[in-house]
Structures are given as C-alpha cells and as structure tokens.
Short mmCIF file of C-alpha atoms (C1' of nucleotides) in Angstrom, two decimals:
data_model
loop_
_atom_site.label_atom_id
_atom_site.label_comp_id
_atom_site.label_asym_id
_atom_site.label_seq_id
_atom_site.Cartn_x
_atom_site.Cartn_y
_atom_site.Cartn_z
CA MET A 5 2.72 -5.50 6.21
CA SER A 6 5.47 -7.90 7.21
CA SER A 7 4.92 -11.49 6.18
CA LEU A 8 7.77 -12.84 8.29
CA THR A 9 6.95 -15.52 10.82
CA PRO A 10 7.74 -14.65 14.43
CA THR A 11 10.78 -16.90 14.39
CA ALA A 12 12.01 -15.46 11.10
CA ARG A 13 12.07 -12.03 12.71
CA VAL A 14 14.57 -12.97 15.41
CA ILE A 15 16.63 -15.04 13.04
CA LEU A 16 17.02 -12.31 10.41
CA GLY A 17 17.83 -9.79 13.11
CA MET A 18 20.43 -12.00 14.70
CA LEU A 19 22.05 -12.79 11.37
CA LYS A 20 22.22 -9.07 10.68
CA LEU A 21 23.97 -8.56 14.02
CA GLY A 22 26.65 -10.98 12.91
CA VAL A 23 25.47 -14.32 14.26
CA GLY A 24 26.30 -17.10 11.82
CA THR A 25 25.00 -20.59 12.58
CA GLY A 26 21.65 -21.92 13.75
CA TYR A 27 23.34 -23.01 16.91
CA ASP A 28 24.63 -19.51 17.53
CA VAL A 29 21.23 -17.98 16.82
CA LYS A 30 19.83 -20.17 19.57
CA LYS A 31 22.65 -19.17 21.91
CA ALA A 32 22.22 -15.49 21.13
CA ILE A 33 18.50 -15.73 21.87
CA ASP A 34 19.14 -17.57 25.13
CA THR A 35 21.55 -14.94 26.36
CA SER A 36 19.77 -11.83 25.19
CA THR A 37 16.17 -11.81 23.97
CA ARG A 38 15.19 -14.86 26.01
CA PHE A 39 13.10 -13.01 28.56
CA PHE A 40 10.77 -11.49 25.97
CA TRP A 41 11.30 -13.64 22.87
CA THR A 42 12.33 -17.29 22.64
CA ALA A 43 12.84 -19.90 19.96
CA SER A 44 13.86 -23.55 20.04
CA TYR A 45 15.97 -25.61 17.65
CA GLY A 46 12.74 -27.15 16.47
CA GLN A 47 11.81 -23.75 15.07
CA ILE A 48 15.18 -22.34 14.13
CA TYR A 49 16.53 -25.01 11.81
CA PRO A 50 13.37 -25.55 9.78
CA GLU A 51 12.90 -21.79 9.58
CA LEU A 52 16.45 -21.28 8.30
CA LYS A 53 15.70 -23.83 5.61
CA ARG A 54 12.49 -22.03 4.63
CA LEU A 55 14.21 -18.65 4.61
CA ARG A 56 16.85 -20.06 2.34
CA GLU A 57 14.31 -21.52 -0.04
CA ALA A 58 12.55 -18.16 -0.07
CA GLY A 59 15.82 -16.44 -0.91
CA LEU A 60 16.04 -14.31 2.23
CA VAL A 61 19.25 -15.90 3.46
CA ARG A 62 22.17 -17.63 1.86
CA ALA A 63 24.04 -20.57 3.36
CA LYS A 64 27.74 -21.27 3.20
CA ASP A 65 29.53 -24.38 4.39
CA GLU A 66 32.28 -23.45 6.76
CA PRO A 67 33.32 -26.63 8.59
CA ARG A 68 35.33 -26.29 11.77
CA GLY A 69 37.79 -29.15 11.57
CA ARG A 70 35.65 -32.15 10.72
CA VAL A 71 32.51 -30.63 12.22
CA LYS A 72 30.16 -29.58 9.49
CA ARG A 73 28.92 -26.07 9.99
CA THR A 74 26.63 -23.85 7.96
CA VAL A 75 27.01 -20.11 8.19
CA TYR A 76 24.04 -18.02 7.12
CA SER A 77 23.86 -14.43 6.02
CA LEU A 78 21.20 -12.08 4.68
CA THR A 79 20.59 -11.65 0.99
CA PRO A 80 19.48 -8.19 -0.24
CA LYS A 81 15.95 -9.56 -0.20
CA GLY A 82 16.44 -10.66 3.41
CA GLU A 83 17.81 -7.23 4.34
CA ARG A 84 14.75 -5.62 2.82
CA ALA A 85 12.36 -7.95 4.63
CA LEU A 86 14.07 -7.26 7.95
CA HIS A 87 14.02 -3.53 7.43
CA GLU A 88 10.40 -3.63 6.36
CA TRP A 89 9.36 -5.43 9.51
CA LEU A 90 11.38 -3.14 11.75
CA THR A 91 9.85 0.00 10.28
CA ASP A 92 6.32 -1.31 9.76
CA SER A 93 4.03 1.09 11.57
CA GLU A 94 0.79 -0.69 10.70
CA ASN A 95 1.03 -3.93 12.58
CA VAL A 96 2.17 -2.76 15.97
CA ILE A 97 0.23 -4.62 18.60
CA PHE A 98 0.45 -4.84 22.34
CA GLU A 99 0.24 -8.30 23.74
CA ILE A 100 2.14 -10.02 26.49
CA ARG A 101 1.63 -13.30 28.29
CA ASP A 102 2.22 -13.56 32.01
CA GLU A 103 1.04 -16.45 34.12
CA GLY A 104 1.94 -14.71 37.37
CA LEU A 105 -0.66 -12.06 36.62
CA LEU A 106 -3.25 -14.72 35.88
CA ARG A 107 -2.64 -16.24 39.30
CA LEU A 108 -3.00 -12.86 40.92
CA PHE A 109 -6.15 -12.26 38.92
CA PHE A 110 -7.78 -15.27 40.57
CA GLY A 111 -6.65 -14.26 44.04
CA ASP A 112 -10.22 -14.04 45.30
CA VAL A 113 -10.39 -17.81 45.06
CA LEU A 114 -7.56 -18.19 47.57
CA SER A 115 -7.11 -17.43 51.23
CA ARG A 116 -5.19 -14.37 52.34
CA GLU A 117 -2.25 -16.54 53.37
CA GLU A 118 -2.16 -18.29 50.02
CA VAL A 119 -2.14 -15.01 48.14
CA LEU A 120 0.63 -13.74 50.39
CA ALA A 121 2.65 -16.86 49.65
CA ASN A 122 2.19 -16.28 45.93
CA LEU A 123 3.20 -12.64 46.20
CA ARG A 124 6.37 -13.61 48.03
CA MET A 125 7.17 -16.36 45.58
CA GLN A 126 6.73 -13.95 42.71
CA GLN A 127 9.14 -11.50 44.28
CA GLN A 128 11.70 -14.23 44.82
CA LEU A 129 11.39 -15.17 41.18
CA PHE A 130 11.98 -11.54 40.21
CA GLU A 131 15.06 -11.46 42.41
CA MET A 132 16.44 -14.53 40.69
CA VAL A 133 15.86 -13.09 37.26
CA LEU A 134 17.39 -9.79 38.37
CA ALA A 135 20.49 -11.60 39.61
CA ARG A 136 20.92 -13.26 36.22
CA PHE A 137 20.38 -9.98 34.38
CA ARG A 138 22.93 -8.18 36.51
CA GLU A 139 25.49 -10.85 35.71
CA ILE A 140 24.84 -10.47 32.02
CA GLU A 141 24.84 -6.71 32.38
CA VAL A 142 28.38 -6.63 33.72
CA ARG A 143 29.62 -8.67 30.78
CA ALA A 144 27.50 -6.72 28.32
CA ARG A 145 28.73 -3.33 29.46
CA ASP A 146 32.02 -3.99 27.68
CA GLY A 147 30.30 -4.29 24.36
CA PHE A 148 28.33 -1.14 24.99
CA ALA A 149 30.97 1.33 23.87
CA GLU A 150 31.39 -0.63 20.69
CA GLU A 151 29.37 1.01 17.96
CA GLY A 152 26.64 -1.18 16.53
CA GLN A 153 25.70 -2.96 19.78
CA ARG A 154 23.96 -0.28 21.78
CA TYR A 155 20.36 -1.45 21.65
CA PRO A 156 20.77 -4.98 23.01
CA TYR A 157 22.29 -3.37 26.06
CA LEU A 158 19.47 -0.83 26.24
CA VAL A 159 16.88 -3.59 26.20
CA LEU A 160 18.76 -5.42 28.93
CA ARG A 161 18.47 -2.27 30.99
CA TYR A 162 14.77 -2.19 30.25
CA GLY A 163 14.56 -5.73 31.60
CA ILE A 164 16.37 -4.80 34.79
CA ASP A 165 14.31 -1.65 35.30
CA PHE A 166 11.05 -3.40 34.55
CA ILE A 167 11.63 -6.32 36.87
CA THR A 168 12.79 -3.99 39.62
CA TRP A 169 9.62 -1.95 39.18
CA SER A 170 7.46 -5.05 39.11
CA ARG A 171 9.08 -6.51 42.20
CA ASP A 172 8.42 -3.26 44.06
CA TRP A 173 4.82 -3.24 42.91
CA PHE A 174 4.31 -6.76 44.25
CA ALA A 175 6.06 -5.81 47.49
CA GLU A 176 3.67 -2.90 47.92
CA VAL A 177 0.65 -5.16 47.41
CA GLU A 178 2.10 -7.62 49.91
CA ARG A 179 2.53 -4.82 52.43
CA ARG A 180 -1.06 -3.68 51.99
CA LEU A 181 -2.44 -7.16 52.27
CA GLU A 182 -0.44 -7.76 55.44
CA ALA A 183 -1.67 -4.48 56.88
CA GLY A 184 -5.22 -5.57 56.23
CA GLY A 185 -6.13 -2.31 54.51
CA PRO A 186 -7.43 -1.89 50.96
CA LEU A 187 -5.34 -3.45 48.20
CA VAL A 188 -5.36 -0.27 46.13
CA GLU A 189 -6.37 3.24 46.96
CA LEU A 190 -9.13 4.74 44.89
CA GLU A 191 -8.18 8.15 43.60
CA ASP A 192 -11.54 9.80 42.98
CA GLY A 193 -14.45 10.00 45.35
CA GLU A 194 -16.25 6.92 44.01
CA THR A 195 -15.91 4.10 46.49
CA GLY A 196 -18.10 1.70 44.62
CA GLY A 197 -21.39 0.29 45.74
CA GLY A 198 -22.60 -0.73 42.30
CA LYS A 199 -23.46 -4.24 41.27
CA ARG A 200 -21.32 -5.18 38.28
CA GLY A 201 -17.86 -6.64 38.70
CA LEU A 202 -15.17 -6.86 36.07
CA VAL A 203 -15.90 -10.45 35.25
CA ALA A 204 -19.34 -11.66 36.20
CA GLY A 205 -21.97 -9.78 38.10
CA MET B 21 2.64 -30.05 39.58
CA SER B 22 -0.42 -28.79 37.75
CA SER B 23 -1.38 -30.79 34.70
CA LEU B 24 -3.89 -28.23 33.45
CA THR B 25 -3.40 -26.82 29.99
CA PRO B 26 -2.95 -23.05 29.77
CA THR B 27 -6.46 -22.62 28.46
CA ALA B 28 -7.93 -24.86 31.16
CA ARG B 29 -6.43 -22.54 33.77
CA VAL B 30 -8.34 -19.46 32.62
CA ILE B 31 -11.49 -21.42 32.02
CA LEU B 32 -11.61 -23.01 35.46
CA GLY B 33 -10.80 -19.68 37.06
CA MET B 34 -13.53 -17.89 35.15
CA LEU B 35 -16.10 -20.56 35.93
CA LYS B 36 -15.18 -20.23 39.59
CA LEU B 37 -15.77 -16.47 39.37
CA GLY B 38 -19.29 -17.16 38.17
CA VAL B 39 -18.98 -17.13 34.39
CA GLY B 40 -21.26 -19.74 32.88
CA THR B 41 -21.07 -20.32 29.12
CA GLY B 42 -18.17 -20.74 26.72
CA TYR B 43 -19.27 -17.54 25.06
CA ASP B 44 -19.13 -15.70 28.36
CA VAL B 45 -15.71 -17.13 29.18
CA LYS B 46 -14.48 -15.64 25.94
CA LYS B 47 -16.11 -12.31 26.73
CA ALA B 48 -14.70 -12.26 30.24
CA ILE B 49 -11.22 -12.92 28.89
CA ASP B 50 -11.57 -10.19 26.29
CA THR B 51 -12.59 -7.61 28.85
CA SER B 52 -10.23 -8.53 31.66
CA THR B 53 -7.24 -10.86 31.22
CA ARG B 54 -6.89 -10.05 27.55
CA PHE B 55 -3.73 -7.99 27.86
CA PHE B 56 -1.76 -10.77 29.54
CA TRP B 57 -3.74 -13.93 28.73
CA THR B 58 -5.95 -14.68 25.75
CA ALA B 59 -7.94 -17.59 24.37
CA SER B 60 -10.05 -18.06 21.26
CA TYR B 61 -13.24 -20.01 20.68
CA GLY B 62 -11.13 -22.58 18.90
CA GLN B 63 -9.51 -23.33 22.23
CA ILE B 64 -12.34 -22.69 24.65
CA TYR B 65 -15.04 -25.00 23.31
CA PRO B 66 -12.84 -28.05 22.73
CA GLU B 67 -11.22 -27.47 26.12
CA LEU B 68 -14.59 -27.30 27.87
CA LYS B 69 -15.42 -30.62 26.26
CA ARG B 70 -12.17 -32.17 27.45
CA LEU B 71 -12.62 -30.79 30.96
CA ARG B 72 -16.06 -32.28 31.07
CA GLU B 73 -14.84 -35.67 29.90
CA ALA B 74 -12.14 -35.49 32.55
CA GLY B 75 -14.73 -34.73 35.19
CA LEU B 76 -13.44 -31.28 36.13
CA VAL B 77 -16.56 -29.45 35.06
CA ARG B 78 -20.22 -30.34 34.72
CA ALA B 79 -22.52 -29.03 31.99
CA LYS B 80 -26.16 -28.09 32.30
CA ASP B 81 -28.50 -27.15 29.49
CA GLU B 82 -30.11 -23.81 30.22
CA PRO B 83 -31.66 -22.57 26.98
CA ARG B 84 -32.58 -18.92 26.71
CA GLY B 85 -35.82 -18.98 24.78
CA ARG B 86 -35.08 -21.24 21.82
CA VAL B 87 -31.35 -20.52 21.92
CA LYS B 88 -29.54 -23.55 23.25
CA ARG B 89 -27.12 -22.67 25.97
CA THR B 90 -24.81 -24.77 28.10
CA VAL B 91 -23.83 -23.51 31.51
CA TYR B 92 -20.71 -24.99 33.05
CA SER B 93 -19.64 -25.19 36.66
CA LEU B 94 -16.76 -26.75 38.58
CA THR B 95 -17.00 -30.21 40.06
CA PRO B 96 -15.16 -30.88 43.34
CA LYS B 97 -12.39 -32.38 41.24
CA GLY B 98 -12.29 -29.19 39.17
CA GLU B 99 -12.15 -27.07 42.31
CA ARG B 100 -9.22 -29.10 43.54
CA ALA B 101 -7.37 -28.82 40.23
CA LEU B 102 -7.87 -25.05 40.15
CA HIS B 103 -6.69 -24.66 43.73
CA GLU B 104 -3.71 -26.90 43.09
CA TRP B 105 -2.56 -24.81 40.16
CA LEU B 106 -3.08 -21.52 42.00
CA THR B 107 -0.99 -22.64 44.96
CA ASP B 108 1.63 -24.61 43.07
CA SER B 109 4.97 -23.18 44.10
CA GLU B 110 7.09 -25.49 41.96
CA ASN B 111 6.28 -24.47 38.44
CA VAL B 112 6.48 -20.71 38.66
CA ILE B 113 8.28 -19.42 35.63
CA PHE B 114 8.95 -15.98 34.25
CA GLU B 115 8.29 -15.59 30.58
CA ILE B 116 6.72 -12.82 28.61
CA ARG B 117 6.54 -12.11 24.89
CA ASP B 118 6.83 -8.57 23.60
CA GLU B 119 7.43 -7.73 19.98
CA GLY B 120 8.01 -4.05 20.73
CA LEU B 121 11.07 -4.98 22.74
CA LEU B 122 12.34 -7.16 19.92
CA ARG B 123 12.10 -4.20 17.56
CA LEU B 124 13.98 -2.03 20.01
CA PHE B 125 16.57 -4.75 20.43
CA PHE B 126 17.43 -4.52 16.74
CA GLY B 127 17.61 -0.73 16.79
CA ASP B 128 21.24 -0.74 15.67
CA VAL B 129 20.05 -1.91 12.29
CA LEU B 130 17.97 1.24 11.83
CA SER B 131 18.73 4.92 11.42
CA ARG B 132 18.31 7.30 14.33
CA GLU B 133 15.17 8.70 12.76
CA GLU B 134 13.65 5.28 12.28
CA VAL B 135 14.28 4.35 15.90
CA LEU B 136 12.75 7.64 17.01
CA ALA B 137 9.70 6.90 14.90
CA ASN B 138 9.38 3.49 16.54
CA LEU B 139 9.77 4.95 20.02
CA ARG B 140 7.01 7.45 19.33
CA MET B 141 4.76 4.83 17.82
CA GLN B 142 5.25 2.64 20.84
CA GLN B 143 4.28 5.45 23.16
CA GLN B 144 1.16 6.17 21.14
CA LEU B 145 0.24 2.52 21.39
CA PHE B 146 0.69 2.69 25.16
CA GLU B 147 -1.55 5.74 25.28
CA MET B 148 -4.25 3.93 23.38
CA VAL B 149 -4.10 0.92 25.67
CA LEU B 150 -4.11 3.22 28.69
CA ALA B 151 -7.22 4.96 27.42
CA ARG B 152 -9.00 1.63 27.09
CA PHE B 153 -7.87 0.54 30.54
CA ARG B 154 -9.06 3.75 32.14
CA GLU B 155 -12.49 3.26 30.59
CA ILE B 156 -12.67 -0.24 31.98
CA GLU B 157 -11.33 0.97 35.29
CA VAL B 158 -14.18 3.39 35.81
CA ARG B 159 -16.72 0.66 35.21
CA ALA B 160 -14.77 -1.85 37.26
CA ARG B 161 -14.48 0.42 40.26
CA ASP B 162 -18.12 -0.24 41.05
CA GLY B 163 -17.52 -3.91 41.44
CA PHE B 164 -14.52 -3.30 43.61
CA ALA B 165 -16.37 -2.83 46.88
CA GLU B 166 -18.21 -6.05 46.21
CA GLU B 167 -16.51 -8.83 48.11
CA GLY B 168 -15.08 -11.56 45.91
CA GLN B 169 -14.01 -9.33 43.01
CA ARG B 170 -11.03 -7.47 44.37
CA TYR B 171 -8.19 -9.08 42.46
CA PRO B 172 -9.39 -8.54 38.90
CA TYR B 173 -9.46 -4.86 39.75
CA LEU B 174 -6.01 -5.06 41.32
CA VAL B 175 -4.59 -6.62 38.16
CA LEU B 176 -6.23 -3.92 36.07
CA ARG B 177 -4.41 -1.41 38.21
CA TYR B 178 -1.20 -3.31 37.59
CA GLY B 179 -1.85 -2.97 33.89
CA ILE B 180 -2.39 0.76 34.15
CA ASP B 181 0.65 1.28 36.35
CA PHE B 182 2.86 -0.91 34.19
CA ILE B 183 1.92 0.73 30.92
CA THR B 184 2.34 4.16 32.45
CA TRP B 185 5.79 3.18 33.66
CA SER B 186 6.69 1.68 30.32
CA ARG B 187 5.49 4.71 28.38
CA ASP B 188 7.63 6.93 30.57
CA TRP B 189 10.64 4.68 30.07
CA PHE B 190 10.25 4.91 26.30
CA ALA B 191 9.79 8.68 26.54
CA GLU B 192 13.05 8.96 28.44
CA VAL B 193 14.90 6.95 25.81
CA GLU B 194 13.37 9.13 23.10
CA ARG B 195 14.56 12.23 24.95
CA ARG B 196 18.07 10.90 25.24
CA LEU B 197 18.23 9.85 21.62
CA GLU B 198 17.00 13.28 20.54
CA ALA B 199 19.58 14.96 22.73
CA GLY B 200 22.27 12.91 21.07
CA GLY B 201 23.77 11.81 24.37
CA PRO B 202 24.22 8.25 25.62
CA LEU B 203 21.11 6.06 25.63
CA VAL B 204 21.68 4.92 29.19
CA GLU B 205 23.97 6.13 31.87
CA LEU B 206 26.49 3.66 33.22
CA GLU B 207 26.43 3.62 36.98
CA ASP B 208 29.87 2.27 37.85
CA GLY B 209 33.18 3.50 36.51
CA GLU B 210 33.39 0.99 33.67
CA THR B 211 32.75 2.76 30.41
CA GLY B 212 33.46 -0.21 28.26
CA GLY B 213 36.22 -0.61 25.77
CA GLY B 214 36.19 -4.38 25.71
CA LYS B 215 35.57 -6.45 22.65
CA ARG B 216 32.59 -8.69 23.27
CA GLY B 217 29.05 -7.50 22.68
CA LEU B 218 25.89 -9.09 24.02
CA VAL B 219 25.14 -10.91 20.83
CA ALA B 220 28.06 -11.46 18.53
CA GLY B 221 31.53 -10.15 18.95
"C1'" DG C 5 -35.62 -5.57 7.91
"C1'" DA C 6 -30.82 -4.92 8.83
"C1'" DA C 7 -27.32 -4.95 12.20
"C1'" DG C 8 -25.47 -6.52 16.08
"C1'" DG C 9 -25.15 -9.47 19.93
"C1'" DC C 10 -25.85 -14.27 21.89
"C1'" DA C 11 -24.39 -18.93 21.46
"C1'" DT C 12 -21.87 -23.10 19.75
"C1'" DG C 13 -18.93 -25.24 17.28
"C1'" DT C 14 -15.24 -27.25 13.48
"C1'" DA C 15 -11.27 -27.50 10.06
"C1'" DA C 16 -7.09 -26.13 8.52
"C1'" DA C 17 -3.12 -24.08 9.15
"C1'" DT C 18 0.47 -22.31 11.86
"C1'" DC C 19 3.29 -21.92 15.73
"C1'" DG C 20 6.05 -23.78 19.40
"C1'" DT C 21 8.03 -27.23 22.82
"C1'" DT C 22 10.09 -31.47 24.13
"C1'" DA C 23 12.55 -35.24 23.45
"C1'" DC C 24 15.44 -37.73 20.83
"C1'" DA C 25 19.47 -38.95 17.66
"C1'" DT C 26 24.10 -38.15 16.04
"C1'" DG C 27 28.86 -37.12 16.13
"C1'" DA C 28 33.04 -34.09 16.50
"C1'" DT C 29 35.87 -31.09 19.43
"C1'" DT C 30 37.46 -28.95 23.58
"C1'" DT C 31 38.32 -28.58 28.38
"C1'" DA C 32 38.76 -30.15 33.11
"C1'" DT D 22 38.50 -40.08 30.05
"C1'" DA D 23 34.47 -37.89 31.28
"C1'" DA D 24 31.90 -33.87 30.75
"C1'" DA D 25 30.78 -29.91 28.43
"C1'" DT D 26 30.25 -27.49 24.22
"C1'" DC D 27 29.72 -27.14 19.19
"C1'" DA D 28 26.65 -28.33 15.59
"C1'" DT D 29 22.52 -30.08 12.99
"C1'" DG D 30 18.50 -31.96 12.65
"C1'" DT D 31 13.61 -34.65 13.08
"C1'" DA D 32 9.20 -36.57 15.06
"C1'" DA D 33 5.54 -36.23 17.96
"C1'" DC D 34 2.85 -33.64 20.31
"C1'" DG D 35 0.61 -29.66 22.04
"C1'" DA D 36 -1.00 -24.84 21.68
"C1'" DT D 37 -3.15 -21.13 19.08
"C1'" DT D 38 -5.17 -18.46 15.35
"C1'" DT D 39 -8.17 -17.75 11.58
"C1'" DA D 40 -11.85 -18.50 9.01
"C1'" DC D 41 -15.98 -20.49 8.39
"C1'" DA D 42 -20.87 -22.26 9.40
"C1'" DT D 43 -25.21 -21.96 11.77
"C1'" DG D 44 -29.24 -19.91 13.82
"C1'" DC D 45 -31.92 -17.36 17.32
"C1'" DC D 46 -32.97 -13.01 19.56
"C1'" DT D 47 -33.00 -7.99 20.35
"C1'" DT D 48 -32.54 -3.35 19.06
"C1'" DC D 49 -32.50 0.47 15.80
#
DNA sequence: GAAGGCATGTAAATCGTTACATGATTTA
DNA sequence: TAAATCATGTAACGATTTACATGCCTTC
C-alpha cells in the first residue's frame, strides 16, 4: 500500500522525469497532466518540504544568477516509494469528478431548450480543450521519438481521443433531443413500465 | 455565477428529484452519481443545515415510528438557486481526476512488463465497474419510461459507453506494447527527432 | 438475538484553492 | 521601461474523508 499523498505522487514522478524545481513541477503539471491531475503552489512547496524531511527527496541550491533556486531529486528511498506506488495493484480505484455530467444528470429539471443549450455549451468546451491539446500535441510529437518520454505523449493522445469521443457522444444526444425521439435506444425488449426510478421512486 | 458549494449542487438536485432525507441523499448519490460525483455524510448533514439557514431548503420532521427523521424540500429560493446553477453558461469548466492516467503517464519509469501489468489491471477494473453498471442499468430501465427520470438513465448509459470505450483503448495499447511496435501511430509525416519532450527536455 | 439497514450527526485530520507577498531576470 | 517569466513561499479559507457515536427498526 502506497502511503504517498496525491500531490507527492505527481511530484516524485515529475522529479524522476527530470524536472528540478518546485516552479518547474507546477509548469510541467500545467502543460501535461493538468486535465486529469492538478496541483497548486500551495500544495507543491509544502509537500516538497515534507518529502525532504521524510528523506524521499534531496534538495540542492543551484542559484541562477542572484535568483535563489532549489533543485530537487529523488533519493533511493524516494525512488522506491515511487516505484511502489506505480506498481501497487491493491489500491487501484476508479473515481472521476465531472460537473458537466452532474448537470446532465439533472436534465429532467430543465426545459428541452435549456438542456439543448447545455449540450451545445459542453461541446464547445470540448472543442476548446481539443484545440489546446492539438497545439500541445504538435510540440510534443518532437519529444516522442526520444526514448524515455513516450508515455506522456501516449496520455496526451488518450486525452484527445477521449474528448473527441465525448464530444461525439454529446452531439448524438443533442441530435436525438432535437429530433424529439428517445434519448437512448433500449437494446433488449424491455421498454419499462415499472415504478422505480434510479433515484427516487 | 452560481454561489452554491459543490455539495449543495448535488443535494439541491436530489431533493428536487424527490429524495427526502440526508440519508437518502447519500444513498441516491452512491447508487447513481457516485462514479463522477460523490459526497459523504460529513458533508451532507452540515450542508443541509447551512442550506436551511440560508433559506434554500425547508425541513419537516416526519418520524418513522420512533425513529426521528427530517425530510427536506426546496424553497422557492432553493429552486431558483438550483435552476441558476444548471443554466449558468459562464462557469463551465473541464476538469477530471484520474489516477489511472497518472500511472500511465509515468510509464517510462517502469519496465515493459510492469506497464503491461498495469494495463491489464486497469482493464479488469473497467470490467468490474461495467458489471456493476449493467446491474444498475437493468433495474434503472424500468424507471426510464416514467416521465421525469430520463436523464439519470442517460448518464448511466454515458458511464457504460465511456468505460467500454476506455477499456478498448487500454486493450489496444496493451496489444501494441505486446507486439513491440510503436505505442501510437503518428498521423502526419513528422516522426520526431527534435529535442524537447512534453515534460522536461 | 444477531446482523443489517435506517437515520443523524460530530471531530479531527487531510487535501486543495486562492490570494497575497517578494524579488530577480529576461524579453519586447 | 513595462511586461512577462523565473522562483519561492505563506495564510486563510474551503472541501473532503475517515472514524466515531448513538439508537431504533426489521429481517434472518
């Protein structure tokens, strides 16, 4: 079982990938894991301090000119902790958080037009995120051939594929709602008629 | 701009869908929004209290036998707040949290075999979640025909479709990694060769 | 009569964001 | 010379989990 805090996980990983300062950890997160894992300075710097006190990272002063600058790297203990977390098969959980889905969930509370507006807004949001990802993707492709940086690119591709899929799913629902037909088709014979809903009945 | 706390959003929505007690709000969350939006008793009860003090919900004592029981419902002010949040087009953001992706992101730190093990584990996890969803789906289908409960079912279908898609995506990566070929195919001519990776270069 | 579900809550700890403060260096 | 970027940090607040405490009611 990994005892690393969520923030420690990204930090150790980023340090292992060659990122040095707290500032750079934040930048790396913002340009790569941001869409599925974030962290703020308010977490990063205190966590670096804790990791150091716990002996998982070491700090070295490497000022740039007169700007003080602390470069961190993994200790053997830190390497072990990172590896342990990454190969831990016990504590794999599935949990995401998505406010757009929560809005859709409560669609029955809204008018048809309001739901349609939300569906369109959601798709626009996806398009914006896609545009950003594609920009990053072009720049990231260079680093792809370089050994030791294949997976960040792979995950970026996951992001692009996932958002494309999700956008299309929302588009399909929009189409159905516009057409006035059923929102989803039921595969088996059962067309309902019972009394209990998903939530309250 | 909606000033509701994240927990207030689910609570108001659930109350609107006919859920009455704090206990039932929790149960409704656990059996429906759980995979993209959770809340614990430690949030729900204090939040219900705050919402009441703010005049968004009203409470009524409806004991069941000798078991004290408080049933909540929306006030007009609460209705307005819920509607405002659901139709707010300003504050739509895209942010999810997924530890599986973070593990994949750091795949370069692991051996091929270790990554393969993670990919397989992830797919097994997806299968387990899918199995649970399909169970719920069968029960939920009944409520589908019932007017006023269409969207919870729709979102459940999103969950099933998304996890199916995701499982297949992971399976494809596993296949490629086993085959020893490239993890992703590059669409344009660019095959890389530059110096900068996504993270540190 | 034990187990499990119904029902409500609190305390402590942890996790995370936002806003602020500071100051050097680099680039337009 | 103004703006952006590099760099480090803290304080206040807000969000969330976990563990505990209590007691009735229903089912096996």
